[in-house]
Structures are given as C-alpha cells and as structure tokens.
Amino acid sequence: GAVVSQHPSRVICKSGTSVKIECRSLDFQATTMFWYRQFPKQSLMLMATSNEGSKATYEQGVEKDKFLINHASLTLSTLTVTSAHPEDSSFYICSARAASYNSPLHFGNGTRLTVT
Amino acid sequence: AQKVTQAQTEISVVEKEDVTLDCVYETRDTTYYLFWYKQPPSGELVFLIRRNSFDEQNEISGRYSWNFQKSTSSFNFTITASQVVDSAVYFCALSETGNTPLVFGKGTRLSVIA
C-alpha cells in the first residue's frame, strides 16, 4: 500500500540552529502534503498545506519565515524549522495525498524535535 | 467551520471491559469524511477507519465497531473486550471531500489495565 516516509524520526538540536524534516511519498505522487504539529498531550494542529510547485499556505498563527516549507517535487516536501528555540520542541507529522480526487490521506511516522 | 469534539479526555478500563469513545462533529458540508486514528506511545498515527457522510451503516472490524449517526452528528467508536495493547490516544477527525486536510478532535487517552 501507499507509504509516506518521514525523516528523521527524532532530532535534538541546540537553540538557534535550523532543522530540516523530510516527508516522502514512496509509491505515489503527492500533489498536496499537510504538515501538522502536536504538543505533548495535545491534538494535531495543522500548520500548513504544501502544494507541489507553489508556495505553501500557512494556518493563522504559524510563522512562515520560521517554518519554511518546500514542495519541489511530487514525492518530497520538506519542513525547515529555522533558528529553533525550546518552544519549538514538538512532534511534527506530515501527511500526503495523491492527485486523484478523494484519494486517501497517508501519514508519516512523525518527527520528535527537541531543542535544547 | 469544521469542528470535532471528543469530550472524554481520559478513560481507564479494566481488561476485557467494553469501552466506547465518543466523537461529535460539526460541519456545514453535506459531503464529508470521518476518521478514527490510534496513536500509541511511539507517536505514529494508525489509521482505523474512514467513513463518508452518505454511508450510515455501522461497521464492525474484529473487536472494533463504529456507530455513525448523522441525526446527532456523532461517530462513536467501541472496543469490545479491551486489551492492554489497546492503550493509546484515539483521535476522531473530519475532512471535506477533495484535497482538504483533516481536522482532529483533542483525542481520548485510553488506558486498559490488566
């Protein structure tokens, strides 16, 4: 079946550095990818919608200059947390959907980011 | 606007008990999808079910069953004869058709005690 690969699964970085998270669709072309963030013991909150070849659409309250999203190909979207701070520590999950209408949404396994 | 409410924050049951997780949703759309996901401590989301708004038939899959009632905008999930491995956070979610993202409820943390 369709698989979405997210890498890395865990990352620890120092405050002020940048971290890149990759989300790949392994056996289908994903025209749309969604990035979610989940703080401990909370729900998944949509951060942005990433469409291949165009700029991402960010949800209200999400800083686009801090969370850079690139969807340069039909199988890869990246989320870069720039100048990370401890408050950015969270669980980030991507999801991808194929181009056909009403195709199911597939989730990556998530990335646990810890900023020290 | 779409909204999903999971009123039960945490539930604790003894193994072999049945447990029902509630989900109430709001949407203006006549066509939509409802989902349930399981999130074990490792964090990944495990897909359990997707149901479209035109299919109100209840569904059973092993020990899992779902009760979809449009009249009350509810999509409840029941685990029969619960097991310790069922311990996880369960999320109910909603999406419109097309390329829209899922809107998640706040989740219900289920603890099954041996």
PDB file of C-alpha atoms in Angstrom:
ATOM      1  CA  GLY A   1       0.000   0.000   0.000  1.00  0.00           C
ATOM      2  CA  ALA A   2       0.892   3.654  -0.129  1.00  0.00           C
ATOM      3  CA  VAL A   3       3.588   4.718   2.287  1.00  0.00           C
ATOM      4  CA  VAL A   4       4.788   8.070   3.474  1.00  0.00           C
ATOM      5  CA  SER A   5       8.304   8.166   4.851  1.00  0.00           C
ATOM      6  CA  GLN A   6       9.276  10.907   7.285  1.00  0.00           C
ATOM      7  CA  HIS A   7      12.845  11.536   8.342  1.00  0.00           C
ATOM      8  CA  PRO A   8      14.344  11.919  10.861  1.00  0.00           C
ATOM      9  CA  SER A   9      12.159  10.254  13.466  1.00  0.00           C
ATOM     10  CA  ARG A  10      13.937  12.046  16.280  1.00  0.00           C
ATOM     11  CA  VAL A  11      16.223  15.033  16.350  1.00  0.00           C
ATOM     12  CA  ILE A  12      17.830  17.016  19.118  1.00  0.00           C
ATOM     13  CA  CYS A  13      19.320  20.368  18.246  1.00  0.00           C
ATOM     14  CA  LYS A  14      20.699  23.378  20.002  1.00  0.00           C
ATOM     15  CA  SER A  15      18.789  26.591  20.282  1.00  0.00           C
ATOM     16  CA  GLY A  16      19.432  28.845  17.308  1.00  0.00           C
ATOM     17  CA  THR A  17      20.154  26.118  14.790  1.00  0.00           C
ATOM     18  CA  SER A  18      17.916  25.003  11.936  1.00  0.00           C
ATOM     19  CA  VAL A  19      16.437  21.579  11.420  1.00  0.00           C
ATOM     20  CA  LYS A  20      15.083  20.068   8.216  1.00  0.00           C
ATOM     21  CA  ILE A  21      12.406  17.389   8.220  1.00  0.00           C
ATOM     22  CA  GLU A  22      11.690  15.408   5.064  1.00  0.00           C
ATOM     23  CA  CYS A  23       8.431  13.847   4.012  1.00  0.00           C
ATOM     24  CA  ARG A  24       8.447  11.487   1.050  1.00  0.00           C
ATOM     25  CA  SER A  25       5.660   9.638  -0.680  1.00  0.00           C
ATOM     26  CA  LEU A  26       7.197   6.322  -1.652  1.00  0.00           C
ATOM     27  CA  ASP A  27       4.823   4.837  -4.172  1.00  0.00           C
ATOM     28  CA  PHE A  28       2.541   7.612  -5.294  1.00  0.00           C
ATOM     29  CA  GLN A  29       2.760  11.200  -6.449  1.00  0.00           C
ATOM     30  CA  ALA A  30       1.630  13.613  -3.771  1.00  0.00           C
ATOM     31  CA  THR A  31       0.402  16.891  -5.169  1.00  0.00           C
ATOM     32  CA  THR A  32      -0.641  18.006  -1.707  1.00  0.00           C
ATOM     33  CA  MET A  33       1.075  17.492   1.607  1.00  0.00           C
ATOM     34  CA  PHE A  34      -0.005  18.725   5.008  1.00  0.00           C
ATOM     35  CA  TRP A  35       2.207  19.486   7.972  1.00  0.00           C
ATOM     36  CA  TYR A  36       0.876  19.088  11.492  1.00  0.00           C
ATOM     37  CA  ARG A  37       2.352  19.883  14.887  1.00  0.00           C
ATOM     38  CA  GLN A  38       1.460  18.142  18.096  1.00  0.00           C
ATOM     39  CA  PHE A  39       2.498  19.426  21.512  1.00  0.00           C
ATOM     40  CA  PRO A  40       2.636  16.915  24.378  1.00  0.00           C
ATOM     41  CA  LYS A  41      -0.757  15.546  25.294  1.00  0.00           C
ATOM     42  CA  GLN A  42      -2.481  17.751  22.754  1.00  0.00           C
ATOM     43  CA  SER A  43      -4.135  17.280  19.420  1.00  0.00           C
ATOM     44  CA  LEU A  44      -2.669  17.585  15.968  1.00  0.00           C
ATOM     45  CA  MET A  45      -2.839  21.111  14.677  1.00  0.00           C
ATOM     46  CA  LEU A  46      -2.491  21.893  11.002  1.00  0.00           C
ATOM     47  CA  MET A  47       0.463  24.159  10.313  1.00  0.00           C
ATOM     48  CA  ALA A  48       0.425  24.457   6.557  1.00  0.00           C
ATOM     49  CA  THR A  49      -0.687  22.989   3.278  1.00  0.00           C
ATOM     50  CA  SER A  50       2.035  22.331   0.763  1.00  0.00           C
ATOM     51  CA  ASN A  51       1.261  22.095  -2.939  1.00  0.00           C
ATOM     52  CA  GLU A  52       3.852  20.908  -5.410  1.00  0.00           C
ATOM     53  CA  GLY A  53       5.403  23.742  -7.332  1.00  0.00           C
ATOM     54  CA  SER A  54       3.747  26.556  -5.434  1.00  0.00           C
ATOM     55  CA  LYS A  55       4.073  28.375  -2.141  1.00  0.00           C
ATOM     56  CA  ALA A  56       2.714  26.751   0.968  1.00  0.00           C
ATOM     57  CA  THR A  57      -0.426  28.033   2.619  1.00  0.00           C
ATOM     58  CA  TYR A  58       0.074  28.617   6.320  1.00  0.00           C
ATOM     59  CA  GLU A  59      -2.545  28.485   9.030  1.00  0.00           C
ATOM     60  CA  GLN A  60      -3.185  31.528  11.142  1.00  0.00           C
ATOM     61  CA  GLY A  61      -0.549  31.975  13.802  1.00  0.00           C
ATOM     62  CA  VAL A  62       2.133  29.917  12.063  1.00  0.00           C
ATOM     63  CA  GLU A  63       5.183  31.957  11.112  1.00  0.00           C
ATOM     64  CA  LYS A  64       6.067  31.239   7.516  1.00  0.00           C
ATOM     65  CA  ASP A  65       9.571  32.646   7.925  1.00  0.00           C
ATOM     66  CA  LYS A  66      10.240  30.329  10.812  1.00  0.00           C
ATOM     67  CA  PHE A  67       8.714  27.183   9.353  1.00  0.00           C
ATOM     68  CA  LEU A  68       9.939  27.016   5.778  1.00  0.00           C
ATOM     69  CA  ILE A  69       8.117  24.535   3.602  1.00  0.00           C
ATOM     70  CA  ASN A  70       9.383  23.410   0.240  1.00  0.00           C
ATOM     71  CA  HIS A  71       7.472  21.040  -2.036  1.00  0.00           C
ATOM     72  CA  ALA A  72       9.778  20.931  -5.014  1.00  0.00           C
ATOM     73  CA  SER A  73       8.758  17.549  -6.376  1.00  0.00           C
ATOM     74  CA  LEU A  74       5.719  15.306  -6.410  1.00  0.00           C
ATOM     75  CA  THR A  75       7.290  12.966  -3.895  1.00  0.00           C
ATOM     76  CA  LEU A  76       9.086  15.248  -1.465  1.00  0.00           C
ATOM     77  CA  SER A  77       8.139  18.045   0.881  1.00  0.00           C
ATOM     78  CA  THR A  78      10.465  19.488   3.489  1.00  0.00           C
ATOM     79  CA  LEU A  79       9.816  21.482   6.629  1.00  0.00           C
ATOM     80  CA  THR A  80      12.720  23.526   7.960  1.00  0.00           C
ATOM     81  CA  VAL A  81      12.476  24.922  11.460  1.00  0.00           C
ATOM     82  CA  THR A  82      14.763  27.926  11.365  1.00  0.00           C
ATOM     83  CA  SER A  83      16.524  29.342  14.402  1.00  0.00           C
ATOM     84  CA  ALA A  84      14.860  26.771  16.596  1.00  0.00           C
ATOM     85  CA  HIS A  85      14.002  27.590  20.186  1.00  0.00           C
ATOM     86  CA  PRO A  86      12.932  25.309  23.050  1.00  0.00           C
ATOM     87  CA  GLU A  87       9.307  26.271  22.499  1.00  0.00           C
ATOM     88  CA  ASP A  88       9.526  24.708  19.030  1.00  0.00           C
ATOM     89  CA  SER A  89      10.060  21.324  20.644  1.00  0.00           C
ATOM     90  CA  SER A  90       7.165  19.265  19.417  1.00  0.00           C
ATOM     91  CA  PHE A  91       6.066  16.297  17.356  1.00  0.00           C
ATOM     92  CA  TYR A  92       5.791  17.141  13.669  1.00  0.00           C
ATOM     93  CA  ILE A  93       3.797  14.885  11.336  1.00  0.00           C
ATOM     94  CA  CYS A  94       3.372  15.137   7.622  1.00  0.00           C
ATOM     95  CA  SER A  95       0.622  13.670   5.530  1.00  0.00           C
ATOM     96  CA  ALA A  96       0.298  13.229   1.805  1.00  0.00           C
ATOM     97  CA  ARG A  97      -2.456  12.679  -0.665  1.00  0.00           C
ATOM     98  CA  ALA A  98      -2.292  11.539  -4.254  1.00  0.00           C
ATOM     99  CA  ALA A  99      -3.599  13.689  -7.072  1.00  0.00           C
ATOM    100  CA  SER A 100      -6.842  11.831  -7.711  1.00  0.00           C
ATOM    101  CA  TYR A 101      -9.958  13.290  -6.124  1.00  0.00           C
ATOM    102  CA  ASN A 102     -10.883  11.845  -2.756  1.00  0.00           C
ATOM    103  CA  SER A 103      -7.729   9.797  -2.576  1.00  0.00           C
ATOM    104  CA  PRO A 104      -6.943   8.737   0.983  1.00  0.00           C
ATOM    105  CA  LEU A 105      -4.579  10.674   3.200  1.00  0.00           C
ATOM    106  CA  HIS A 106      -1.429   8.902   4.361  1.00  0.00           C
ATOM    107  CA  PHE A 107       0.598   9.965   7.389  1.00  0.00           C
ATOM    108  CA  GLY A 108       4.295   9.783   8.056  1.00  0.00           C
ATOM    109  CA  ASN A 109       5.511   8.390  11.363  1.00  0.00           C
ATOM    110  CA  GLY A 110       6.358  11.796  12.728  1.00  0.00           C
ATOM    111  CA  THR A 111       9.480  13.612  13.888  1.00  0.00           C
ATOM    112  CA  ARG A 112      10.063  14.358  17.534  1.00  0.00           C
ATOM    113  CA  LEU A 113      12.048  17.581  17.747  1.00  0.00           C
ATOM    114  CA  THR A 114      13.775  18.576  20.963  1.00  0.00           C
ATOM    115  CA  VAL A 115      15.502  21.938  21.110  1.00  0.00           C
ATOM    116  CA  THR A 116      17.917  22.358  23.995  1.00  0.00           C
TER     117      THR A 116
ATOM    118  CA  ALA B   1     -16.220  25.842  10.053  1.00  0.00           C
ATOM    119  CA  GLN B   2     -15.473  22.264  10.884  1.00  0.00           C
ATOM    120  CA  LYS B   3     -15.065  21.066  14.434  1.00  0.00           C
ATOM    121  CA  VAL B   4     -14.585  17.728  16.139  1.00  0.00           C
ATOM    122  CA  THR B   5     -15.308  17.263  19.829  1.00  0.00           C
ATOM    123  CA  GLN B   6     -14.066  14.374  21.877  1.00  0.00           C
ATOM    124  CA  ALA B   7     -15.446  15.141  25.297  1.00  0.00           C
ATOM    125  CA  GLN B   8     -13.676  12.270  27.050  1.00  0.00           C
ATOM    126  CA  THR B   9     -10.130  13.323  27.800  1.00  0.00           C
ATOM    127  CA  GLU B  10      -9.083  10.136  29.537  1.00  0.00           C
ATOM    128  CA  ILE B  11     -10.731   6.790  30.073  1.00  0.00           C
ATOM    129  CA  SER B  12      -9.459   3.930  32.170  1.00  0.00           C
ATOM    130  CA  VAL B  13     -10.936   0.445  31.967  1.00  0.00           C
ATOM    131  CA  VAL B  14     -10.040  -2.997  33.185  1.00  0.00           C
ATOM    132  CA  GLU B  15      -9.029  -5.545  30.598  1.00  0.00           C
ATOM    133  CA  LYS B  16     -11.925  -7.329  28.888  1.00  0.00           C
ATOM    134  CA  GLU B  17     -14.323  -4.486  29.521  1.00  0.00           C
ATOM    135  CA  ASP B  18     -16.055  -2.828  26.591  1.00  0.00           C
ATOM    136  CA  VAL B  19     -15.392   0.859  26.077  1.00  0.00           C
ATOM    137  CA  THR B  20     -16.958   3.490  23.845  1.00  0.00           C
ATOM    138  CA  LEU B  21     -15.141   6.591  22.709  1.00  0.00           C
ATOM    139  CA  ASP B  22     -17.395   9.459  21.771  1.00  0.00           C
ATOM    140  CA  CYS B  23     -16.997  11.799  18.833  1.00  0.00           C
ATOM    141  CA  VAL B  24     -19.286  14.661  17.858  1.00  0.00           C
ATOM    142  CA  TYR B  25     -18.629  16.745  14.792  1.00  0.00           C
ATOM    143  CA  GLU B  26     -19.778  19.971  13.205  1.00  0.00           C
ATOM    144  CA  THR B  27     -19.714  20.808   9.537  1.00  0.00           C
ATOM    145  CA  ARG B  28     -21.776  22.768   7.053  1.00  0.00           C
ATOM    146  CA  ASP B  29     -20.869  20.410   4.261  1.00  0.00           C
ATOM    147  CA  THR B  30     -23.303  17.762   3.105  1.00  0.00           C
ATOM    148  CA  THR B  31     -20.426  15.630   1.896  1.00  0.00           C
ATOM    149  CA  TYR B  32     -17.587  14.849   4.260  1.00  0.00           C
ATOM    150  CA  TYR B  33     -15.428  12.083   5.659  1.00  0.00           C
ATOM    151  CA  LEU B  34     -14.974  10.920   9.225  1.00  0.00           C
ATOM    152  CA  PHE B  35     -11.934   9.094  10.539  1.00  0.00           C
ATOM    153  CA  TRP B  36     -10.576   7.394  13.603  1.00  0.00           C
ATOM    154  CA  TYR B  37      -6.855   7.069  14.290  1.00  0.00           C
ATOM    155  CA  LYS B  38      -4.940   5.360  17.060  1.00  0.00           C
ATOM    156  CA  GLN B  39      -1.744   6.943  18.371  1.00  0.00           C
ATOM    157  CA  PRO B  40       0.335   4.608  20.527  1.00  0.00           C
ATOM    158  CA  PRO B  41       3.122   5.984  22.754  1.00  0.00           C
ATOM    159  CA  SER B  42       5.575   5.701  19.854  1.00  0.00           C
ATOM    160  CA  GLY B  43       3.683   8.528  18.177  1.00  0.00           C
ATOM    161  CA  GLU B  44       2.715   7.279  14.756  1.00  0.00           C
ATOM    162  CA  LEU B  45      -0.871   7.551  13.645  1.00  0.00           C
ATOM    163  CA  VAL B  46      -2.518   4.238  12.928  1.00  0.00           C
ATOM    164  CA  PHE B  47      -5.463   4.515  10.558  1.00  0.00           C
ATOM    165  CA  LEU B  48      -8.554   2.701  11.806  1.00  0.00           C
ATOM    166  CA  ILE B  49     -11.454   3.756   9.622  1.00  0.00           C
ATOM    167  CA  ARG B  50     -12.711   6.252   7.070  1.00  0.00           C
ATOM    168  CA  ARG B  51     -16.425   6.717   6.591  1.00  0.00           C
ATOM    169  CA  ASN B  52     -18.149   9.025   4.127  1.00  0.00           C
ATOM    170  CA  SER B  53     -21.203  11.011   5.047  1.00  0.00           C
ATOM    171  CA  PHE B  54     -23.500   9.030   2.792  1.00  0.00           C
ATOM    172  CA  ASP B  55     -22.784   5.729   4.439  1.00  0.00           C
ATOM    173  CA  GLU B  56     -24.515   5.484   7.788  1.00  0.00           C
ATOM    174  CA  GLN B  57     -24.163   1.774   8.155  1.00  0.00           C
ATOM    175  CA  ASN B  58     -22.438   0.699  11.311  1.00  0.00           C
ATOM    176  CA  GLU B  59     -19.188  -1.127  10.797  1.00  0.00           C
ATOM    177  CA  ILE B  60     -17.516  -3.904  12.709  1.00  0.00           C
ATOM    178  CA  SER B  61     -13.914  -4.972  12.362  1.00  0.00           C
ATOM    179  CA  GLY B  62     -12.903  -7.609  14.848  1.00  0.00           C
ATOM    180  CA  ARG B  63     -13.199  -6.098  18.313  1.00  0.00           C
ATOM    181  CA  TYR B  64     -13.759  -2.630  16.864  1.00  0.00           C
ATOM    182  CA  SER B  65     -17.099  -1.187  15.876  1.00  0.00           C
ATOM    183  CA  TRP B  66     -18.287   2.231  14.811  1.00  0.00           C
ATOM    184  CA  ASN B  67     -21.688   3.843  15.149  1.00  0.00           C
ATOM    185  CA  PHE B  68     -22.315   6.715  12.742  1.00  0.00           C
ATOM    186  CA  GLN B  69     -25.451   8.760  13.354  1.00  0.00           C
ATOM    187  CA  LYS B  70     -25.958  11.835  11.213  1.00  0.00           C
ATOM    188  CA  SER B  71     -29.017  12.849  13.218  1.00  0.00           C
ATOM    189  CA  THR B  72     -26.811  13.508  16.233  1.00  0.00           C
ATOM    190  CA  SER B  73     -23.602  14.276  14.291  1.00  0.00           C
ATOM    191  CA  SER B  74     -21.811  11.522  16.115  1.00  0.00           C
ATOM    192  CA  PHE B  75     -19.329   8.878  15.103  1.00  0.00           C
ATOM    193  CA  ASN B  76     -18.642   6.777  18.166  1.00  0.00           C
ATOM    194  CA  PHE B  77     -16.069   4.032  18.440  1.00  0.00           C
ATOM    195  CA  THR B  78     -16.438   0.933  20.592  1.00  0.00           C
ATOM    196  CA  ILE B  79     -13.768  -1.530  21.562  1.00  0.00           C
ATOM    197  CA  THR B  80     -15.139  -4.836  22.764  1.00  0.00           C
ATOM    198  CA  ALA B  81     -13.237  -6.947  25.262  1.00  0.00           C
ATOM    199  CA  SER B  82     -10.470  -4.386  25.596  1.00  0.00           C
ATOM    200  CA  GLN B  83      -6.853  -5.451  25.838  1.00  0.00           C
ATOM    201  CA  VAL B  84      -3.769  -3.789  27.274  1.00  0.00           C
ATOM    202  CA  VAL B  85      -2.468  -3.265  23.726  1.00  0.00           C
ATOM    203  CA  ASP B  86      -5.449  -1.022  23.085  1.00  0.00           C
ATOM    204  CA  SER B  87      -3.952   1.570  25.422  1.00  0.00           C
ATOM    205  CA  ALA B  88      -3.300   4.639  23.291  1.00  0.00           C
ATOM    206  CA  VAL B  89      -4.676   8.019  22.365  1.00  0.00           C
ATOM    207  CA  TYR B  90      -7.538   7.817  19.895  1.00  0.00           C
ATOM    208  CA  PHE B  91      -8.348  10.684  17.576  1.00  0.00           C
ATOM    209  CA  CYS B  92     -11.517  11.322  15.668  1.00  0.00           C
ATOM    210  CA  ALA B  93     -11.127  13.532  12.593  1.00  0.00           C
ATOM    211  CA  LEU B  94     -13.186  15.134   9.856  1.00  0.00           C
ATOM    212  CA  SER B  95     -12.470  16.339   6.358  1.00  0.00           C
ATOM    213  CA  GLU B  96     -14.359  17.691   3.412  1.00  0.00           C
ATOM    214  CA  THR B  97     -14.006  15.847   0.148  1.00  0.00           C
ATOM    215  CA  GLY B  98     -11.224  16.802  -2.220  1.00  0.00           C
ATOM    216  CA  ASN B  99      -7.832  17.993  -1.095  1.00  0.00           C
ATOM    217  CA  THR B 100      -8.722  19.411   2.291  1.00  0.00           C
ATOM    218  CA  PRO B 101      -6.787  18.496   5.427  1.00  0.00           C
ATOM    219  CA  LEU B 102      -8.152  16.626   8.405  1.00  0.00           C
ATOM    220  CA  VAL B 103      -9.468  18.467  11.422  1.00  0.00           C
ATOM    221  CA  PHE B 104      -8.737  16.475  14.546  1.00  0.00           C
ATOM    222  CA  GLY B 105     -10.501  16.259  17.867  1.00  0.00           C
ATOM    223  CA  LYS B 106      -8.438  16.640  21.018  1.00  0.00           C
ATOM    224  CA  GLY B 107      -8.153  12.908  21.446  1.00  0.00           C
ATOM    225  CA  THR B 108      -9.138  10.442  24.143  1.00  0.00           C
ATOM    226  CA  ARG B 109      -6.418   8.725  26.123  1.00  0.00           C
ATOM    227  CA  LEU B 110      -7.462   5.144  26.790  1.00  0.00           C
ATOM    228  CA  SER B 111      -5.726   3.127  29.463  1.00  0.00           C
ATOM    229  CA  VAL B 112      -6.525  -0.547  29.690  1.00  0.00           C
ATOM    230  CA  ILE B 113      -5.398  -2.063  32.956  1.00  0.00           C
ATOM    231  CA  ALA B 114      -4.562  -5.735  33.262  1.00  0.00           C
TER     232      ALA B 114
END
